[in-house]
Amino acid sequence: MQMVQNTSGYITDVAYTDNYYEHLSPLTLNYLAALNGHAPRDLTNFDYCELGCGAGLSLLIHAACFPGGRFVGIDLNPEHIEQARRRASAAGLDNLKLLAEPVSHKLDRSDLPSFDFIVLHGLYAWVSDEVRASILHFIDARLKPGGQVLLSYNAMPGCAARQPLRDIMRRFALPLSQNSIERAHLGLSYLRLMLNAQVPFFRLNPELARYAESLFERDPQYIAHEFFNEHWQPLGIDQVAGELGEAGLQFAGTLPLWQNHPEADVPENLAGLFSAQTSRIAREVHKDFIYNTVFRIDLFIRPEAADSAPCGRAVALWSTPFCTVTPPEKVELSIQSGSLKLPLNTRESRILFGLLHLQPRTPAELSQHPSLKAMSPEAIVDTICWWVLSGQVRPALAAPPAGSLSASTCRLNNVVLEAALHSPAQEKAWLASPRFGVGFAFEKTEALVLCALAGSPGTDPSTALFAQIQQSGLSVEEEGTPMNEADIRQLSDQIYDELDASGKLERARQLAIIE
Ligand SMILES: C[S@@+](CC[C@H](N)C(=O)[O-])C[C@H]1O[C@@H](n2cnc3c(N)ncnc32)[C@H](O)[C@@H]1O
């Protein structure tokens, strides 16, 4: 067993769950920055750091998708870092460094570079004031001018209402056990007792009753990490922006995406109040009240120079490639996002969508197309942004050479699949998409077929799938009896045909997970 030093009240006796978050992708960060008018970072050559990376699933997927990036993951729990190292080594990722250390003032290592991106998901609101100060020190010391920081946290005011639930679970469980996972079970059993007894607290707070019920759907490891650390503090965006401001960073955007579009982000009947709001932070504070926000994901940037101004959305996105994720026959033209009906159903908008199908193109390239020549750069970029907001177009990486799947994503996808196949609790496997620079969740059987096809392009599907099953050491059974090769091949053909008919193979091709 490895020694864990100075956890500052953060639990280490239970590992965290394996999660993937696409908002940690460098491509998502760049898009969010550019949407708000800030110049994106160069994605062919950059340094990226994830603080509190857990077992590193997001980090590994991003390292595989961006071979030109150099990635660092830091987590105080050696078990998390061990697991991340094992997977990185099995996938042959050589652009990733993993450190089992707490973020502290001591973490000012000469062998760490300055970073273009620093991200932290699920850390900032679960640590002491001292650790938060260390995180800010790290960001201050290690973020390049123009660099971006993405952080997520339990937010005011919505999360504050949950404080009594946390407090009472802890008051009940802490004296009964030293072990965090047992404490999680004990805390849940207390909630179950109170919910079943229909106590006035839950009758008077129906939203909290719904939230308490939802906790039984969660993995107990999640419950332990959410509620049984010493520190837990919902934070206001004004406080967080103030803390990052002291390190010279500016607020640069937030997720979900519609919250960055003033046309969509506030209820129509309150638009008057907001037209007088000049400060973006004030706007965010009021929106958090209106929507009772419980969790925030925010982006901050360090300006290149103290007096540098944002360059504007059209300039910032002019050279970003975009590509469709929805096939034309399934496109949805009538979509409401926040208070806005997205203007997708115009002639130019539909032409633009068609041009982005299967072929990543930048606004600069689109502007050269004869049918779009009359559109201004701003109109082209805004139209793309509406498509992105609709979820049917995404920022993409530049097109890889035809016929070449990324070797690093193929290898990593196999490693992620193996882990999922041998973990009965895990329902899905996230596969890295070299086209969109993020992971997409697939059912495990679907992922098995996709990895088989990606690993043996041109091979007959049943042979590829049979080989993949053999390689995974899976025993395929029917009613408890192992199946023979002929039956497995027949089953493989059937699964392949089903995936083909449902359009999932086409989708995987679109994501460049298979050829
Ligand atoms: C809630 S988990 C989030 C993990 C991962 N980012 C995710 O979202 O799936 C918080 C992680 O931060 C790590 N952590 C907590 N305090 C830390 C510190 N002071 N320095 C480095 N890592 C820390 C924990 O070990 C844990 O893996």
Coordinates of C-alpha atoms and ligand atoms in Angstrom, one line a residue:
M1 CA 0.0 0.0 0.0
Q2 CA 1.3 3.4 -0.9
M3 CA 1.6 6.2 1.6
V4 CA -0.5 9.3 1.0
Q5 CA 0.8 12.4 2.6
N6 CA -1.0 15.6 3.4
T7 CA -4.4 15.1 1.8
S8 CA -5.7 18.3 3.5
G9 CA -9.0 16.5 4.4
Y10 CA -9.5 14.9 1.0
I11 CA -10.4 11.2 1.2
T12 CA -8.0 8.7 -0.3
D13 CA -9.4 5.4 1.1
V14 CA -11.8 5.0 -1.8
A15 CA -11.0 5.5 -5.4
Y16 CA -13.1 7.9 -7.5
T17 CA -15.3 6.6 -10.4
D18 CA -14.0 6.6 -13.9
N19 CA -15.6 9.6 -15.7
Y20 CA -15.1 11.3 -19.0
Y21 CA -15.8 15.0 -19.5
E22 CA -15.7 16.5 -23.0
H23 CA -15.6 20.0 -21.7
L24 CA -12.0 19.3 -20.6
S25 CA -11.0 18.8 -24.3
P26 CA -8.6 21.5 -25.6
L27 CA -11.0 21.8 -28.6
T28 CA -13.9 22.6 -26.3
L29 CA -11.9 25.1 -24.4
N30 CA -10.7 26.8 -27.5
Y31 CA -14.2 27.0 -28.9
L32 CA -15.6 28.4 -25.7
A33 CA -12.9 31.1 -25.6
A34 CA -13.3 32.0 -29.3
L35 CA -17.1 32.1 -29.0
N36 CA -16.5 34.8 -26.4
G37 CA -14.1 36.6 -28.7
H38 CA -10.7 35.3 -27.4
A39 CA -8.0 34.0 -29.7
P40 CA -7.7 30.2 -29.5
R41 CA -4.5 28.3 -28.7
D42 CA -2.5 26.4 -31.4
L43 CA -3.7 22.8 -31.1
T44 CA -0.8 21.3 -33.0
N45 CA 1.7 22.3 -30.3
F46 CA 0.6 23.0 -26.7
D47 CA 1.0 22.2 -23.0
Y48 CA -2.0 21.0 -21.0
C49 CA -2.4 20.2 -17.3
E50 CA -5.2 18.6 -15.4
L51 CA -5.2 19.1 -11.6
G52 CA -7.1 16.4 -9.6
C53 CA -7.2 14.2 -12.7
G54 CA -8.5 11.1 -10.9
A55 CA -7.7 7.9 -12.8
G56 CA -7.2 10.1 -15.9
L57 CA -9.9 8.9 -18.4
S58 CA -10.5 12.4 -19.8
L59 CA -6.8 13.1 -19.8
L60 CA -5.9 9.9 -21.7
I61 CA -8.6 10.4 -24.3
H62 CA -7.4 14.0 -24.9
A63 CA -3.7 13.0 -25.0
A64 CA -4.7 10.3 -27.6
C65 CA -6.7 12.8 -29.7
F66 CA -4.0 15.5 -29.7
P67 CA -0.6 13.9 -30.4
G68 CA 0.9 17.4 -30.8
G69 CA 0.0 18.3 -27.2
R70 CA 2.0 17.5 -24.1
F71 CA -0.2 16.5 -21.2
V72 CA 0.4 16.5 -17.4
G73 CA -2.0 14.9 -14.9
I74 CA -1.7 15.6 -11.2
D75 CA -3.6 13.9 -8.4
L76 CA -2.8 13.3 -4.8
N77 CA -4.1 9.8 -4.7
P78 CA -1.3 7.4 -5.9
E79 CA -3.9 4.7 -6.7
H80 CA -5.6 7.0 -9.2
I81 CA -2.2 7.9 -10.8
E82 CA -1.2 4.2 -10.9
Q83 CA -4.3 3.3 -12.8
A84 CA -3.8 6.2 -15.2
R85 CA -0.2 5.2 -15.8
R86 CA -1.1 1.5 -16.5
R87 CA -3.6 2.6 -19.1
A88 CA -1.3 5.2 -20.7
S89 CA 1.4 2.6 -21.0
A90 CA -0.9 0.0 -22.4
A91 CA -2.0 2.5 -25.0
G92 CA 1.6 3.6 -25.8
L93 CA 0.8 7.2 -25.1
D94 CA 4.1 9.1 -24.9
N95 CA 2.8 12.6 -24.6
L96 CA 1.6 12.3 -21.1
K97 CA 3.2 12.7 -17.7
L98 CA 1.4 11.7 -14.5
L99 CA 2.3 12.9 -11.0
A100 CA 1.0 11.5 -7.7
E101 CA 1.3 14.7 -5.7
P102 CA -1.0 17.2 -4.0
V103 CA -1.3 20.6 -5.5
S104 CA 0.6 22.7 -3.1
H105 CA 3.0 25.6 -3.0
K106 CA 5.8 23.1 -3.2
L107 CA 4.6 21.9 -6.6
D108 CA 6.8 24.5 -8.4
R109 CA 8.9 22.0 -10.2
S110 CA 11.5 22.9 -12.7
D111 CA 10.6 19.9 -14.9
L112 CA 7.0 21.2 -15.5
P113 CA 6.5 23.6 -18.4
S114 CA 4.3 26.6 -18.6
F115 CA 0.8 25.6 -19.8
D116 CA -1.6 26.8 -22.5
F117 CA -4.4 25.0 -20.7
I118 CA -4.9 24.2 -17.0
V119 CA -8.2 22.4 -16.2
L120 CA -9.7 21.2 -12.9
H121 CA -13.0 19.4 -12.8
G122 CA -14.6 18.6 -9.4
L123 CA -11.7 19.9 -7.2
Y124 CA -12.1 23.6 -6.4
A125 CA -15.2 23.5 -4.2
W126 CA -14.1 20.3 -2.3
V127 CA -10.8 21.6 -0.8
S128 CA -9.7 23.9 2.0
D129 CA -9.0 27.6 1.5
E130 CA -5.3 26.7 1.7
V131 CA -5.5 24.2 -1.1
R132 CA -7.5 26.7 -3.2
A133 CA -4.7 29.2 -2.5
S134 CA -2.2 26.6 -3.8
I135 CA -4.2 26.0 -6.9
L136 CA -4.3 29.7 -7.6
H137 CA -0.5 29.9 -6.9
F138 CA 0.0 27.1 -9.4
I139 CA -2.1 28.8 -12.1
D140 CA -0.4 32.1 -11.5
A141 CA 3.1 30.5 -11.7
R142 CA 2.3 28.1 -14.6
L143 CA -0.2 29.6 -17.0
K144 CA 1.2 31.2 -20.2
P145 CA 0.0 34.6 -21.4
G146 CA -3.1 33.9 -23.5
G147 CA -3.5 30.6 -21.7
Q148 CA -6.9 29.3 -20.6
V149 CA -8.2 27.8 -17.3
L150 CA -11.3 25.8 -17.1
L151 CA -12.7 25.0 -13.6
S152 CA -16.0 23.5 -12.4
Y153 CA -17.5 23.7 -9.0
N154 CA -20.6 23.4 -6.8
A155 CA -22.2 26.8 -7.2
M156 CA -24.3 29.3 -5.5
P157 CA -27.2 29.6 -4.9
G158 CA -28.6 26.2 -6.0
C159 CA -26.0 24.0 -4.3
A160 CA -26.3 25.9 -1.0
A161 CA -29.7 24.4 -0.5
R162 CA -28.1 21.0 -0.4
Q163 CA -25.9 21.8 2.6
P164 CA -28.4 20.4 5.2
L165 CA -28.4 17.0 3.4
R166 CA -24.6 16.8 3.4
D167 CA -24.5 17.9 7.1
I168 CA -27.0 15.4 8.3
M169 CA -25.5 12.5 6.4
R170 CA -22.1 13.3 7.9
R171 CA -23.5 13.8 11.4
F172 CA -25.1 10.4 11.2
A173 CA -22.3 8.5 9.5
L174 CA -19.0 9.9 10.8
P175 CA -19.3 8.5 14.4
L176 CA -20.2 5.1 13.1
S177 CA -17.4 4.3 10.7
Q178 CA -13.8 5.5 9.8
N179 CA -14.2 4.1 6.2
S180 CA -15.4 6.5 3.5
I181 CA -17.4 4.0 1.5
E182 CA -19.1 2.7 4.6
R183 CA -19.9 6.3 5.5
A184 CA -21.4 6.8 2.1
H185 CA -23.7 3.7 2.6
L186 CA -24.6 4.9 6.1
G187 CA -25.4 8.4 4.8
L188 CA -27.7 7.0 2.1
S189 CA -29.4 4.7 4.6
Y190 CA -30.2 7.7 6.8
L191 CA -31.7 9.5 3.8
R192 CA -33.7 6.4 2.9
L193 CA -35.2 6.3 6.4
M194 CA -36.2 10.0 6.3
L195 CA -37.6 9.7 2.7
N196 CA -39.7 6.7 3.6
A197 CA -40.9 8.4 6.8
Q198 CA -42.0 11.4 4.6
V199 CA -40.6 13.7 7.2
P200 CA -41.7 17.4 7.0
F201 CA -38.2 18.4 5.8
F202 CA -38.7 16.5 2.5
R203 CA -42.4 17.4 2.3
L204 CA -41.6 21.1 2.5
N205 CA -38.6 20.8 0.2
P206 CA -39.8 18.6 -2.7
E207 CA -36.8 19.5 -4.9
L208 CA -34.5 18.3 -2.2
A209 CA -36.5 15.1 -1.9
R210 CA -36.0 14.5 -5.6
Y211 CA -32.3 15.2 -5.3
A212 CA -32.0 12.8 -2.3
E213 CA -33.8 10.1 -4.3
S214 CA -31.4 10.7 -7.3
L215 CA -28.4 9.9 -5.0
F216 CA -29.5 6.3 -4.8
E217 CA -28.8 6.0 -8.6
R218 CA -25.2 7.2 -8.1
D219 CA -22.2 5.0 -7.4
P220 CA -21.3 5.0 -3.7
Q221 CA -17.8 6.0 -4.6
Y222 CA -19.3 9.2 -6.0
I223 CA -21.3 9.7 -2.8
A224 CA -18.1 9.3 -0.8
H225 CA -16.2 11.9 -2.9
E226 CA -19.1 14.3 -3.0
F227 CA -20.0 14.4 0.7
F228 CA -17.3 12.8 2.8
N229 CA -14.4 15.0 2.3
E230 CA -13.7 17.5 5.1
H231 CA -14.4 20.5 2.8
W232 CA -17.4 21.3 0.7
Q233 CA -18.3 24.8 -0.2
P234 CA -20.7 26.1 -2.9
L235 CA -19.0 29.1 -4.5
G236 CA -20.4 32.1 -6.2
I237 CA -19.1 33.1 -9.7
D238 CA -18.3 36.6 -8.3
Q239 CA -16.0 35.0 -5.6
V240 CA -14.3 32.6 -8.1
A241 CA -13.8 35.4 -10.7
G242 CA -12.4 37.6 -7.9
E243 CA -9.9 34.9 -6.9
L244 CA -8.8 34.2 -10.4
G245 CA -8.7 38.0 -11.0
E246 CA -6.0 38.3 -8.4
A247 CA -3.8 36.0 -10.5
G248 CA -4.5 38.3 -13.5
L249 CA -7.1 36.1 -15.2
Q250 CA -10.4 37.3 -16.8
F251 CA -13.7 35.5 -17.1
A252 CA -14.0 34.2 -20.7
G253 CA -17.1 32.0 -20.9
T254 CA -19.2 29.3 -19.3
L255 CA -21.0 26.1 -20.1
P256 CA -23.5 25.1 -21.2
L257 CA -23.0 26.8 -24.5
W258 CA -26.3 28.7 -24.7
Q259 CA -25.2 30.6 -21.6
N260 CA -22.7 32.5 -23.8
H261 CA -25.3 33.7 -26.3
P262 CA -27.1 36.9 -24.9
E263 CA -29.9 36.2 -27.5
A264 CA -30.7 33.0 -25.6
D265 CA -29.3 33.1 -22.0
V266 CA -32.0 35.0 -20.1
P267 CA -35.8 34.6 -20.0
E268 CA -37.5 37.0 -22.5
N269 CA -39.6 38.7 -19.8
L270 CA -36.4 39.8 -18.0
A271 CA -34.4 41.0 -21.0
G272 CA -35.1 44.6 -19.9
L273 CA -33.2 44.1 -16.6
F274 CA -30.3 42.6 -18.5
S275 CA -30.0 45.3 -21.1
A276 CA -28.8 47.6 -18.4
Q277 CA -26.2 45.1 -17.1
T278 CA -22.7 46.0 -18.4
S279 CA -20.6 43.6 -16.4
R280 CA -20.6 40.0 -17.6
I281 CA -20.0 38.8 -14.0
A282 CA -23.1 40.6 -12.8
R283 CA -25.0 39.0 -15.6
E284 CA -23.8 35.6 -14.5
V285 CA -24.7 36.2 -10.9
H286 CA -28.3 37.2 -11.8
K287 CA -28.6 34.2 -14.1
D288 CA -27.4 31.9 -11.3
F289 CA -30.2 33.3 -9.2
I290 CA -32.8 33.0 -12.0
Y291 CA -31.9 29.4 -12.9
N292 CA -31.0 28.3 -9.3
T293 CA -27.6 27.1 -10.7
V294 CA -26.1 24.2 -8.7
F295 CA -22.9 23.6 -10.7
R296 CA -20.8 25.9 -12.8
I297 CA -18.2 25.2 -15.5
D298 CA -16.2 28.4 -16.2
L299 CA -13.4 29.5 -18.5
F300 CA -10.9 32.1 -17.6
I301 CA -8.0 33.5 -19.7
R302 CA -4.8 35.3 -18.9
P303 CA -4.6 38.2 -21.4
E304 CA -1.5 38.3 -23.6
A305 CA -0.9 41.9 -22.3
A306 CA -2.6 43.9 -19.6
D307 CA -4.3 46.1 -22.2
S308 CA -5.1 43.5 -24.8
A309 CA -8.7 43.4 -25.9
P310 CA -10.7 40.4 -27.2
C311 CA -10.4 40.1 -31.0
G312 CA -14.1 39.3 -31.6
R313 CA -15.9 36.0 -32.4
A314 CA -15.6 36.1 -36.2
V315 CA -11.8 36.7 -36.1
A316 CA -11.3 34.1 -33.3
L317 CA -13.2 31.4 -35.1
W318 CA -12.1 32.1 -38.7
S319 CA -9.6 29.3 -38.9
T320 CA -11.4 26.7 -36.7
P321 CA -12.6 23.7 -38.7
F322 CA -16.2 22.5 -38.1
C323 CA -18.0 19.4 -39.1
T324 CA -21.5 17.9 -38.8
V325 CA -22.2 15.2 -36.3
T326 CA -25.7 14.6 -37.5
P327 CA -26.3 13.1 -41.0
P328 CA -28.3 15.3 -43.3
E329 CA -31.3 13.0 -43.4
K330 CA -31.7 13.3 -39.6
V331 CA -31.1 17.0 -39.3
E332 CA -33.4 19.0 -37.0
L333 CA -34.3 22.5 -38.0
S334 CA -36.6 23.6 -35.3
I335 CA -34.7 23.8 -32.1
Q336 CA -35.3 26.0 -29.0
S337 CA -32.2 26.9 -27.0
G338 CA -32.8 28.9 -23.8
S339 CA -35.1 31.7 -24.9
L340 CA -34.2 31.6 -28.6
K341 CA -35.6 29.6 -31.5
L342 CA -32.4 28.9 -33.4
P343 CA -32.4 30.4 -36.9
L344 CA -31.3 27.2 -38.7
N345 CA -33.9 27.0 -41.4
T346 CA -32.6 29.6 -43.9
R347 CA -31.2 28.9 -47.3
E348 CA -27.6 29.9 -46.4
S349 CA -27.7 28.0 -43.2
R350 CA -28.8 24.8 -44.9
I351 CA -26.2 25.2 -47.6
L352 CA -23.5 25.7 -44.9
F353 CA -24.6 22.6 -43.1
G354 CA -24.4 20.5 -46.3
L355 CA -20.8 21.8 -46.9
L356 CA -19.8 20.7 -43.4
H357 CA -21.0 17.1 -43.9
L358 CA -18.2 14.7 -43.4
Q359 CA -15.6 17.3 -44.4
P360 CA -14.2 19.6 -41.7
R361 CA -14.1 23.2 -43.1
T362 CA -13.2 26.5 -41.6
P363 CA -15.3 29.7 -41.9
A364 CA -12.4 31.0 -44.1
E365 CA -12.9 28.1 -46.5
L366 CA -16.7 28.4 -46.5
S367 CA -16.5 32.0 -47.3
Q368 CA -14.9 31.1 -50.7
H369 CA -17.9 29.0 -51.7
P370 CA -19.9 30.6 -54.5
S371 CA -23.3 30.1 -52.7
L372 CA -22.0 31.8 -49.5
K373 CA -20.0 34.7 -51.1
A374 CA -22.8 37.2 -50.1
M375 CA -22.5 36.4 -46.4
S376 CA -20.3 38.6 -44.2
P377 CA -17.7 36.8 -42.1
E378 CA -19.8 37.6 -39.0
A379 CA -22.9 36.0 -40.5
I380 CA -21.0 32.9 -41.6
V381 CA -19.5 32.5 -38.1
D382 CA -22.8 33.2 -36.3
T383 CA -24.6 30.7 -38.5
I384 CA -22.0 28.0 -37.6
C385 CA -22.4 28.9 -33.9
W386 CA -26.2 28.4 -34.1
W387 CA -25.5 24.9 -35.6
V388 CA -23.0 24.1 -32.8
L389 CA -25.6 25.3 -30.3
S390 CA -28.1 22.9 -31.8
G391 CA -25.7 20.1 -31.2
Q392 CA -25.6 19.1 -34.9
V393 CA -22.2 20.6 -35.8
R394 CA -19.0 20.6 -33.8
P395 CA -15.6 22.2 -33.8
A396 CA -13.3 19.6 -35.3
L397 CA -9.7 18.9 -35.9
A398 CA -8.3 19.5 -39.4
A399 CA -9.2 16.5 -41.6
P400 CA -6.7 13.6 -41.1
P401 CA -5.2 12.2 -44.4
A402 CA -7.8 10.0 -46.1
G403 CA -7.8 6.4 -45.0
S404 CA -5.7 7.0 -41.9
L405 CA -7.3 6.4 -38.5
S406 CA -5.3 7.8 -35.7
A407 CA -3.1 5.0 -34.3
S408 CA -3.1 6.6 -30.8
T409 CA -6.9 6.8 -30.5
C410 CA -7.3 3.2 -31.8
R411 CA -4.9 1.9 -29.2
L412 CA -6.4 3.9 -26.4
N413 CA -9.9 2.9 -27.4
N414 CA -8.9 -0.8 -27.1
V415 CA -7.5 -0.1 -23.6
V416 CA -10.7 1.7 -22.5
L417 CA -12.9 -1.0 -24.0
E418 CA -10.9 -3.7 -22.1
A419 CA -11.4 -1.9 -18.8
A420 CA -15.1 -1.5 -19.4
L421 CA -15.6 -5.1 -20.5
H422 CA -14.0 -6.3 -17.3
S423 CA -16.0 -3.9 -15.1
P424 CA -19.6 -5.1 -14.7
A425 CA -20.7 -1.9 -13.0
Q426 CA -19.7 0.2 -16.0
E427 CA -22.4 0.3 -18.6
K428 CA -20.7 2.3 -21.3
A429 CA -17.3 2.7 -22.9
W430 CA -16.0 6.1 -24.0
L431 CA -14.2 6.0 -27.4
A432 CA -11.9 8.8 -28.5
S433 CA -12.9 10.5 -31.7
P434 CA -9.9 11.7 -33.7
R435 CA -12.2 14.0 -35.7
F436 CA -13.8 15.9 -32.9
G437 CA -11.1 15.6 -30.2
V438 CA -13.5 14.3 -27.5
G439 CA -14.8 10.9 -26.3
F440 CA -18.2 9.6 -27.2
A441 CA -20.1 7.0 -25.1
F442 CA -21.1 3.7 -26.6
E443 CA -22.8 0.6 -25.3
K444 CA -20.1 -2.0 -24.5
T445 CA -21.1 -4.4 -27.3
E446 CA -21.1 -1.5 -29.8
A447 CA -17.7 -0.4 -28.6
L448 CA -16.4 -4.0 -29.1
V449 CA -17.6 -4.0 -32.7
L450 CA -16.1 -0.6 -33.4
C451 CA -12.7 -1.4 -31.9
A452 CA -12.7 -4.7 -33.9
L453 CA -13.4 -2.8 -37.2
A454 CA -11.0 0.0 -36.4
G455 CA -8.2 -2.5 -35.6
S456 CA -8.7 -4.5 -38.8
P457 CA -9.8 -2.2 -41.6
G458 CA -10.8 -4.1 -44.7
T459 CA -11.2 -7.4 -42.9
D460 CA -14.6 -9.2 -43.0
P461 CA -16.5 -8.0 -39.9
S462 CA -17.3 -11.4 -38.4
T463 CA -13.6 -12.3 -38.6
A464 CA -12.5 -9.0 -37.0
L465 CA -15.1 -9.3 -34.3
F466 CA -14.2 -12.9 -33.5
A467 CA -10.5 -12.0 -33.3
Q468 CA -11.4 -9.1 -31.0
I469 CA -13.5 -11.3 -28.7
Q470 CA -10.6 -13.9 -28.5
Q471 CA -8.1 -11.1 -27.8
S472 CA -10.2 -9.7 -25.0
G473 CA -10.4 -13.1 -23.3
L474 CA -14.2 -12.9 -23.2
S475 CA -16.2 -16.0 -22.8
V476 CA -19.4 -15.6 -24.9
E477 CA -22.2 -17.7 -23.5
E478 CA -25.7 -18.6 -24.4
E479 CA -27.9 -19.6 -21.4
G480 CA -24.8 -20.4 -19.4
T481 CA -23.1 -22.5 -22.1
P482 CA -20.0 -21.2 -23.9
M483 CA -20.7 -20.6 -27.6
N484 CA -18.5 -22.3 -30.3
E485 CA -16.7 -20.4 -33.0
A486 CA -19.4 -20.8 -35.7
D487 CA -22.1 -19.5 -33.4
I488 CA -19.9 -16.6 -32.3
R489 CA -19.3 -15.7 -35.9
Q490 CA -23.0 -15.8 -36.7
L491 CA -23.7 -13.6 -33.6
S492 CA -21.0 -11.2 -34.8
D493 CA -22.6 -10.9 -38.2
Q494 CA -25.9 -10.3 -36.5
I495 CA -24.5 -7.5 -34.2
Y496 CA -22.8 -5.9 -37.2
D497 CA -26.0 -5.9 -39.3
E498 CA -27.9 -4.4 -36.4
L499 CA -25.4 -1.6 -35.9
D500 CA -25.4 -1.0 -39.7
A501 CA -29.1 -0.8 -39.9
S502 CA -29.4 1.5 -36.9
G503 CA -27.0 4.0 -38.4
K504 CA -24.5 3.6 -35.7
L505 CA -21.7 2.4 -38.0
E506 CA -22.3 5.5 -40.1
R507 CA -22.1 7.7 -37.0
A508 CA -18.8 6.0 -36.0
R509 CA -17.5 6.7 -39.5
Q510 CA -18.5 10.3 -39.0
L511 CA -16.6 10.5 -35.7
A512 CA -13.6 8.9 -37.5
I513 CA -13.6 6.1 -34.9
I514 CA -13.8 3.6 -37.9
E515 CA -12.9 4.1 -41.5
Ligands
LIG1 C1 -14.1 14.5 -7.4 S1 -12.6 13.9 -7.9 C2 -12.6 14.4 -9.6 C3 -11.7 13.6 -10.5 C4 -11.8 13.9 -12.0 N1 -11.3 15.3 -12.2 C5 -13.2 13.7 -12.5 O1 -13.9 14.7 -12.5 O2 -13.6 12.6 -12.7 C6 -11.4 15.0 -7.3 C7 -9.9 14.5 -7.5 O3 -9.0 15.5 -7.0 C8 -8.0 14.8 -6.3 N2 -7.5 15.8 -5.3 C9 -8.1 16.2 -4.2 N3 -7.3 17.1 -3.5 C10 -6.2 17.3 -4.2 C11 -5.0 18.0 -4.1 N4 -4.9 18.9 -3.1 N5 -4.1 17.9 -5.1 C12 -4.2 17.1 -6.1 N6 -5.3 16.3 -6.3 C13 -6.3 16.4 -5.4 C14 -8.7 13.6 -5.7 O4 -7.8 12.6 -5.3 C15 -9.6 13.2 -6.7 O5 -9.1 12.3 -7.7

